[in-house]
Each structure stands twice: as structure tokens, then as C-alpha cells.
PDB file of C-alpha atoms in Angstrom:
ATOM      1  CA  MET P  24     -23.791  18.621  14.861  1.00 47.00           C
ATOM      2  CA  THR P  25     -21.743  20.340  12.553  1.00 53.00           C
ATOM      3  CA  THR P  26     -22.996  21.052   8.999  1.00 57.00           C
ATOM      4  CA  ARG P  27     -21.064  18.874   6.248  1.00 65.00           C
ATOM      5  CA  GLY P  28     -18.410  20.059   4.027  1.00 76.00           C
ATOM      6  CA  ARG P  29     -18.218  23.685   6.469  1.00 91.00           C
ATOM      7  CA  ARG P  30     -15.703  24.906   8.153  1.00 95.00           C
ATOM      8  CA  LEU P  31     -15.565  24.172  11.793  1.00 96.00           C
ATOM      9  CA  SER P  32     -15.970  27.046  14.481  1.00 96.00           C
ATOM     10  CA  GLY P  33     -15.039  27.896  18.012  1.00 95.00           C
ATOM     11  CA  SER P  34     -18.364  26.565  18.898  1.00 95.00           C
ATOM     12  CA  ASP P  35     -17.869  23.057  17.163  1.00 96.00           C
ATOM     13  CA  LEU P  36     -14.382  22.650  19.718  1.00 97.00           C
ATOM     14  CA  SER P  37     -15.687  24.187  23.037  1.00 96.00           C
ATOM     15  CA  GLY P  38     -16.779  20.584  24.274  1.00 95.00           C
ATOM     16  CA  ASP P  39     -14.611  18.382  25.979  1.00 96.00           C
ATOM     17  CA  PRO P  40     -11.747  16.663  24.720  1.00 97.00           C
ATOM     18  CA  LEU P  41     -13.553  13.280  25.059  1.00 97.00           C
ATOM     19  CA  SER P  42     -16.662  14.460  22.721  1.00 97.00           C
ATOM     20  CA  VAL P  43     -14.812  16.467  20.200  1.00 98.00           C
ATOM     21  CA  ALA P  44     -12.079  14.039  19.797  1.00 98.00           C
ATOM     22  CA  PRO P  45     -14.306  11.454  17.990  1.00 98.00           C
ATOM     23  CA  MET P  46     -15.842  14.080  16.020  1.00 97.00           C
ATOM     24  CA  LEU P  47     -12.635  15.162  14.165  1.00 98.00           C
ATOM     25  CA  LEU P  48     -12.249  11.859  12.923  1.00 98.00           C
ATOM     26  CA  GLY P  49     -13.252  12.234   9.151  1.00 97.00           C
ATOM     27  CA  THR P  50     -12.667  15.767   9.362  1.00 97.00           C
ATOM     28  CA  ARG P  51     -10.424  17.541   6.891  1.00 97.00           C
ATOM     29  CA  LEU P  52      -7.464  19.572   8.113  1.00 97.00           C
ATOM     30  CA  VAL P  53      -6.496  22.047   5.672  1.00 97.00           C
ATOM     31  CA  ALA P  54      -2.609  23.670   5.381  1.00 97.00           C
ATOM     32  CA  GLY P  55      -1.788  25.499   2.490  1.00 96.00           C
ATOM     33  CA  ASP P  56      -1.718  22.899  -0.733  1.00 96.00           C
ATOM     34  CA  VAL P  57      -1.883  19.824   1.683  1.00 98.00           C
ATOM     35  CA  THR P  58      -5.420  18.257   3.142  1.00 98.00           C
ATOM     36  CA  LEU P  59      -5.813  15.384   5.100  1.00 97.00           C
ATOM     37  CA  ARG P  60      -8.720  13.697   6.107  1.00 98.00           C
ATOM     38  CA  LEU P  61      -8.044  12.633  10.164  1.00 98.00           C
ATOM     39  CA  THR P  62      -8.153   8.972  10.790  1.00 98.00           C
ATOM     40  CA  GLU P  63      -6.476   8.856  14.210  1.00 98.00           C
ATOM     41  CA  VAL P  64      -6.652  11.390  17.706  1.00 98.00           C
ATOM     42  CA  GLU P  65      -6.149  11.746  20.980  1.00 98.00           C
ATOM     43  CA  ALA P  66      -7.843  13.524  23.793  1.00 98.00           C
ATOM     44  CA  TYR P  67      -5.753  14.977  26.646  1.00 97.00           C
ATOM     45  CA  TRP P  68      -7.723  16.874  29.244  1.00 96.00           C
ATOM     46  CA  GLY P  69      -5.117  18.834  31.413  1.00 91.00           C
ATOM     47  CA  GLY P  70      -5.757  18.700  35.427  1.00 89.00           C
ATOM     48  CA  ASN P  71      -7.898  15.396  35.074  1.00 88.00           C
ATOM     49  CA  ASP P  72      -5.230  13.563  33.123  1.00 94.00           C
ATOM     50  CA  PRO P  73      -1.565  12.775  34.467  1.00 92.00           C
ATOM     51  CA  GLY P  74      -0.700  12.234  30.551  1.00 91.00           C
ATOM     52  CA  SER P  75      -1.432  15.838  29.525  1.00 94.00           C
ATOM     53  CA  HIS P  76       1.147  18.425  29.563  1.00 92.00           C
ATOM     54  CA  GLY P  77      -1.180  20.751  31.635  1.00 92.00           C
ATOM     55  CA  TYR P  78      -1.739  18.373  34.393  1.00 91.00           C
ATOM     56  CA  ARG P  79       0.156  20.475  36.739  1.00 90.00           C
ATOM     57  CA  GLY P  80      -1.127  23.768  35.480  1.00 91.00           C
ATOM     58  CA  MET P  81      -0.220  26.292  33.214  1.00 93.00           C
ATOM     59  CA  THR P  82       3.283  27.256  32.073  1.00 92.00           C
ATOM     60  CA  PRO P  83       4.824  29.061  29.067  1.00 91.00           C
ATOM     61  CA  ARG P  84       5.042  26.258  26.789  1.00 91.00           C
ATOM     62  CA  THR P  85       1.420  25.262  27.787  1.00 93.00           C
ATOM     63  CA  GLU P  86      -0.376  28.257  27.921  1.00 95.00           C
ATOM     64  CA  VAL P  87      -2.361  27.996  24.590  1.00 96.00           C
ATOM     65  CA  MET P  88      -4.048  24.775  26.129  1.00 96.00           C
ATOM     66  CA  PHE P  89      -5.982  26.963  28.528  1.00 96.00           C
ATOM     67  CA  GLY P  90      -7.911  28.241  25.347  1.00 91.00           C
ATOM     68  CA  PRO P  91      -9.856  29.562  23.969  1.00 95.00           C
ATOM     69  CA  PRO P  92     -10.505  26.702  21.504  1.00 97.00           C
ATOM     70  CA  GLY P  93      -9.606  26.768  17.894  1.00 97.00           C
ATOM     71  CA  HIS P  94      -6.025  26.777  18.108  1.00 97.00           C
ATOM     72  CA  LEU P  95      -3.130  25.084  17.111  1.00 98.00           C
ATOM     73  CA  TYR P  96      -1.090  23.527  20.262  1.00 97.00           C
ATOM     74  CA  VAL P  97       2.538  22.674  18.685  1.00 97.00           C
ATOM     75  CA  TYR P  98       5.533  21.369  20.569  1.00 95.00           C
ATOM     76  CA  ARG P  99       8.334  19.245  19.940  1.00 93.00           C
ATOM     77  CA  SER P 100       8.265  15.302  20.862  1.00 88.00           C
ATOM     78  CA  TYR P 101      11.542  14.222  22.388  1.00 79.00           C
ATOM     79  CA  GLY P 102      13.503  17.117  20.459  1.00 81.00           C
ATOM     80  CA  ILE P 103      12.840  14.820  17.060  1.00 87.00           C
ATOM     81  CA  HIS P 104       9.619  16.077  15.763  1.00 93.00           C
ATOM     82  CA  TRP P 105       6.465  18.752  16.057  1.00 97.00           C
ATOM     83  CA  CYS P 106       3.018  17.286  17.204  1.00 97.00           C
ATOM     84  CA  ALA P 107       0.354  18.895  16.497  1.00 98.00           C
ATOM     85  CA  ASN P 108      -3.171  19.401  18.704  1.00 98.00           C
ATOM     86  CA  VAL P 109      -6.367  21.145  18.722  1.00 98.00           C
ATOM     87  CA  VAL P 110      -7.501  23.233  21.282  1.00 98.00           C
ATOM     88  CA  VAL P 111     -10.569  22.391  22.548  1.00 98.00           C
ATOM     89  CA  GLY P 112     -12.796  22.837  25.554  1.00 96.00           C
ATOM     90  CA  SER P 113     -13.371  26.536  27.122  1.00 93.00           C
ATOM     91  CA  LYS P 114     -10.860  29.245  27.982  1.00 93.00           C
ATOM     92  CA  GLY P 115      -9.136  28.762  31.232  1.00 93.00           C
ATOM     93  CA  GLU P 116      -9.833  24.538  30.669  1.00 94.00           C
ATOM     94  CA  CYS P 117      -6.641  22.724  29.636  1.00 96.00           C
ATOM     95  CA  ALA P 118      -8.078  20.992  27.150  1.00 96.00           C
ATOM     96  CA  ALA P 119      -6.703  19.333  23.364  1.00 97.00           C
ATOM     97  CA  VAL P 120      -6.687  16.759  20.859  1.00 98.00           C
ATOM     98  CA  LEU P 121      -3.605  15.296  19.615  1.00 98.00           C
ATOM     99  CA  LEU P 122      -3.395  14.724  15.529  1.00 98.00           C
ATOM    100  CA  ARG P 123      -1.849  11.766  15.547  1.00 98.00           C
ATOM    101  CA  ALA P 124      -3.021  10.358  12.115  1.00 98.00           C
ATOM    102  CA  GLY P 125      -4.649  10.873   8.357  1.00 98.00           C
ATOM    103  CA  GLU P 126      -4.864  10.431   4.563  1.00 98.00           C
ATOM    104  CA  VAL P 127      -3.447  12.740   2.303  1.00 98.00           C
ATOM    105  CA  VAL P 128      -6.524  13.855   0.019  1.00 97.00           C
ATOM    106  CA  ARG P 129      -4.998  16.614  -1.840  1.00 97.00           C
ATOM    107  CA  GLY P 130      -1.327  17.703  -2.309  1.00 97.00           C
ATOM    108  CA  GLU P 131       0.471  14.532  -2.313  1.00 97.00           C
ATOM    109  CA  GLU P 132       3.317  15.811  -4.456  1.00 97.00           C
ATOM    110  CA  THR P 133       4.269  19.046  -1.831  1.00 97.00           C
ATOM    111  CA  ALA P 134       3.120  16.270   1.067  1.00 98.00           C
ATOM    112  CA  ARG P 135       6.100  13.608  -0.653  1.00 97.00           C
ATOM    113  CA  ASP P 136       8.828  16.505  -1.560  1.00 97.00           C
ATOM    114  CA  ARG P 137       8.486  17.034   2.912  1.00 97.00           C
ATOM    115  CA  ARG P 138       8.227  13.007   3.155  1.00 96.00           C
ATOM    116  CA  GLY P 139      10.321  11.747   0.581  1.00 94.00           C
ATOM    117  CA  ASP P 140       9.653   8.172  -0.981  1.00 92.00           C
ATOM    118  CA  VAL P 141       7.230   6.429   1.359  1.00 95.00           C
ATOM    119  CA  ARG P 142       4.011   4.290   1.045  1.00 95.00           C
ATOM    120  CA  ALA P 143       1.098   6.734   0.491  1.00 95.00           C
ATOM    121  CA  ARG P 144      -0.452   5.155   3.747  1.00 96.00           C
ATOM    122  CA  ASP P 145       2.777   5.987   5.439  1.00 97.00           C
ATOM    123  CA  LEU P 146       2.713  10.361   4.650  1.00 98.00           C
ATOM    124  CA  ALA P 147       1.068  11.087   7.329  1.00 98.00           C
ATOM    125  CA  ARG P 148       0.660   7.671   9.347  1.00 98.00           C
ATOM    126  CA  GLY P 149       1.988   9.318  13.061  1.00 97.00           C
ATOM    127  CA  PRO P 150       1.948  12.520  14.785  1.00 97.00           C
ATOM    128  CA  GLY P 151       5.621  13.713  13.587  1.00 97.00           C
ATOM    129  CA  ARG P 152       4.615  12.285   9.947  1.00 97.00           C
ATOM    130  CA  LEU P 153       1.622  14.181  10.213  1.00 98.00           C
ATOM    131  CA  THR P 154       2.915  17.563  10.822  1.00 98.00           C
ATOM    132  CA  ARG P 155       5.982  16.879   8.222  1.00 97.00           C
ATOM    133  CA  ALA P 156       3.437  16.130   5.931  1.00 98.00           C
ATOM    134  CA  LEU P 157       1.080  19.287   6.454  1.00 98.00           C
ATOM    135  CA  GLY P 158       4.772  21.461   6.680  1.00 97.00           C
ATOM    136  CA  LEU P 159       3.459  22.116  10.606  1.00 97.00           C
ATOM    137  CA  THR P 160       6.560  23.757  13.238  1.00 97.00           C
ATOM    138  CA  GLY P 161       6.936  25.276  16.409  1.00 96.00           C
ATOM    139  CA  GLU P 162       6.175  28.459  14.266  1.00 96.00           C
ATOM    140  CA  HIS P 163       2.755  27.306  14.000  1.00 97.00           C
ATOM    141  CA  ASP P 164       1.998  27.116  17.795  1.00 97.00           C
ATOM    142  CA  GLY P 165      -0.753  29.366  18.536  1.00 96.00           C
ATOM    143  CA  SER P 166      -2.315  29.386  15.079  1.00 96.00           C
ATOM    144  CA  ALA P 167      -5.692  30.045  14.369  1.00 96.00           C
ATOM    145  CA  LEU P 168      -8.083  27.608  13.070  1.00 97.00           C
ATOM    146  CA  VAL P 169     -11.146  29.527  13.222  1.00 94.00           C
ATOM    147  CA  GLY P 170     -12.569  32.445  11.671  1.00 91.00           C
ATOM    148  CA  SER P 171     -12.220  33.324   8.004  1.00 88.00           C
ATOM    149  CA  ARG P 172      -8.816  34.555   7.955  1.00 89.00           C
ATOM    150  CA  ALA P 173      -7.074  31.896   9.665  1.00 92.00           C
ATOM    151  CA  PRO P 174      -4.250  30.028   7.867  1.00 91.00           C
ATOM    152  CA  ILE P 175      -5.126  27.032   8.931  1.00 96.00           C
ATOM    153  CA  ALA P 176      -8.631  24.956   8.613  1.00 96.00           C
ATOM    154  CA  LEU P 177     -10.695  22.296   9.730  1.00 97.00           C
ATOM    155  CA  VAL P 178     -13.326  21.139   7.389  1.00 97.00           C
ATOM    156  CA  ALA P 179     -16.579  19.187   7.946  1.00 96.00           C
ATOM    157  CA  PRO P 180     -16.934  15.633   6.505  1.00 93.00           C
ATOM    158  CA  ASP P 181     -19.190  15.666   3.294  1.00 87.00           C
ATOM    159  CA  GLU P 182     -20.384  12.800   4.704  1.00 88.00           C
ATOM    160  CA  PRO P 183     -21.127  12.026   8.353  1.00 88.00           C
ATOM    161  CA  VAL P 184     -18.630   9.129   9.805  1.00 94.00           C
ATOM    162  CA  ASP P 185     -20.466   6.154  11.014  1.00 95.00           C
ATOM    163  CA  PRO P 186     -20.228   5.685  14.463  1.00 95.00           C
ATOM    164  CA  GLN P 187     -19.928   1.560  14.664  1.00 97.00           C
ATOM    165  CA  ARG P 188     -16.223   2.166  12.849  1.00 97.00           C
ATOM    166  CA  ILE P 189     -14.856   4.391  15.656  1.00 98.00           C
ATOM    167  CA  ARG P 190     -12.599   2.416  18.074  1.00 97.00           C
ATOM    168  CA  THR P 191     -11.187   3.574  21.257  1.00 97.00           C
ATOM    169  CA  GLY P 192      -7.777   2.370  23.504  1.00 96.00           C
ATOM    170  CA  PRO P 193      -4.906   3.269  25.051  1.00 95.00           C
ATOM    171  CA  ARG P 194      -3.293   6.269  23.929  1.00 95.00           C
ATOM    172  CA  VAL P 195       0.315   5.490  22.240  1.00 94.00           C
ATOM    173  CA  GLY P 196       3.507   6.095  23.906  1.00 89.00           C
ATOM    174  CA  VAL P 197       1.960   7.265  27.387  1.00 92.00           C
ATOM    175  CA  SER P 198       3.808   5.292  30.567  1.00 87.00           C
ATOM    176  CA  GLY P 199       2.472   5.918  33.925  1.00 89.00           C
ATOM    177  CA  PRO P 200      -1.308   6.382  34.979  1.00 89.00           C
ATOM    178  CA  GLY P 201      -2.521   8.091  31.971  1.00 91.00           C
ATOM    179  CA  GLY P 202      -1.262   5.068  29.939  1.00 90.00           C
ATOM    180  CA  ASP P 203      -3.728   3.089  31.542  1.00 89.00           C
ATOM    181  CA  GLY P 204      -6.103   1.993  28.770  1.00 90.00           C
ATOM    182  CA  ALA P 205      -9.009   0.978  31.376  1.00 91.00           C
ATOM    183  CA  ASP P 206      -8.980   4.245  33.055  1.00 93.00           C
ATOM    184  CA  TYR P 207      -7.768   6.227  29.817  1.00 95.00           C
ATOM    185  CA  PRO P 208      -9.209   4.887  26.522  1.00 96.00           C
ATOM    186  CA  TRP P 209      -8.487   8.149  25.073  1.00 97.00           C
ATOM    187  CA  ARG P 210      -7.306   7.381  21.911  1.00 97.00           C
ATOM    188  CA  PHE P 211      -9.843   7.334  18.849  1.00 98.00           C
ATOM    189  CA  TRP P 212      -9.469   6.044  15.405  1.00 98.00           C
ATOM    190  CA  LEU P 213     -11.498   5.180  12.575  1.00 98.00           C
ATOM    191  CA  ASP P 214     -11.529   0.774  11.744  1.00 97.00           C
ATOM    192  CA  GLY P 215      -9.989  -0.457   9.021  1.00 96.00           C
ATOM    193  CA  GLU P 216      -8.249   2.701   8.030  1.00 97.00           C
ATOM    194  CA  PRO P 217      -4.289   1.661   6.663  1.00 97.00           C
ATOM    195  CA  THR P 218      -3.049   5.174   8.183  1.00 98.00           C
ATOM    196  CA  VAL P 219      -3.791   4.717  11.605  1.00 98.00           C
ATOM    197  CA  SER P 220      -0.455   4.411  13.766  1.00 94.00           C
ATOM    198  CA  ALA P 221       0.473   1.091  15.225  1.00 91.00           C
ATOM    199  CA  TYR P 222       0.134   0.846  19.084  1.00 90.00           C
ATOM    200  CA  ARG P 223       3.278   1.071  21.602  1.00 85.00           C
ATOM    201  CA  PRO P 224       2.918   1.323  25.236  1.00 82.00           C
ATOM    202  CA  GLY P 225       4.785   4.543  27.036  1.00 75.00           C
ATOM    203  CA  LYS P 226       8.199   3.743  28.475  1.00 71.00           C
ATOM    204  CA  PRO P 227       8.798   5.304  32.239  1.00 63.00           C
ATOM    205  CA  ARG P 228      11.883   7.905  31.759  1.00 56.00           C
ATOM    206  CA  VAL P 229      14.723   6.653  34.125  1.00 48.00           C
ATOM    207  CA  ARG P 230      16.362   9.273  36.108  1.00 46.00           C
ATOM    208  CA  ARG P 231      20.252   8.783  35.852  1.00 46.00           C
ATOM    209  CA  GLY P 232      22.958  10.210  38.283  1.00 44.00           C
TER     210      GLY P 232
END
């Protein structure tokens, strides 16, 4: 259990991603002038998960995913936009939670400067929009989320989220075995939230030449 309204610690994030991911719903992510209330996340679990970047082991790119918990793993998706993950689990274990969507609850003007003239619900609706609204880039890969001096913070909600509102399903855009919603219903979201992104299945990559 997390205390209402306090900054999350490494111990809060030390559980497995399937436990931490739903716990992050309703949590506020604070980055500079902008604060989001998280409404959609996805769990990724290394060697247990063919959809994870760490499925085949550690690489220079994925090293931060192997802990310790309480850091950001930020990567470029398809060379287009940045995606941000919270590293969870224990040191040596590849575990992370992708931040898919949220509601901007503070700093909307700053978020709009970064995102343009879009509807409020679309400011951080999707992982690429979320990072842009918060101003997160590859420079934030490995940044601390815990500790009093950490530049980015996760803050527990003032009121606990009703578990009856939490929904699960297949992860967005994941192809192959990791996209199987029966075996990997590892996307979590809050029912009734307009900021939750639309589901789309993954498309297998075609090798050419």
C-alpha cells in the first residue's frame, strides 16, 4: 500500500510489473511544469515476455531495464517518437511499465506549447504524445524517479483508485506471441477515461531483400 499524496519510493516499484502496473494508474507523474495523472500503462517482463526489449538479454540499449527500480527507460519508437517506461522489479531483473497515456492536470499551457492545438484529452493520449507533453527525450533515459533530488517524480494519488475501474487487455501494437491477449493481457487502463488510447494490434515486420 502507498500513502496518499506522497512521492513513490524504490520499494513501491520493486514488485513484478504485473503488480506495479495497475498500482501506477491514478499516480501523478511530475516533470518540470507539467503533471500527468496516469490512465493507461503496459507491463513488460524481460525473459518471460517475447514483447519485451529485454527478452533475449541485456544490451547497451536495455541495460537500464535491468534495475535497480525507480528509473526511466526511454527509447525511440520506429525512429519517430520517444516512449517512457518506469523500471520496476529488482536489480538484475528486466522489468518495466510503459507509460501509455495520462490526463494533464497541471501545466496545460506548457503541454500545449509542445503539442500544439489539440483537444485536452489528446495532449498525452498515447506514449509518444505523453513524452512530448512532458518534454521527455532520450536524454532522460536512466533518469531517477525516486529520491528527494530526482528530477522527475511519481506521486501517489490523493484518493485510491477503485479497483473495479481497472481494465486489462492485449498490449497495443505488439505483434507475435507477446501480442496474444489471452496469454499477455498486460495492458491496464482506467475505464471511462477519455485520455485512454485506442487499441490497435501489432503488425509483423516484413524482412525485404
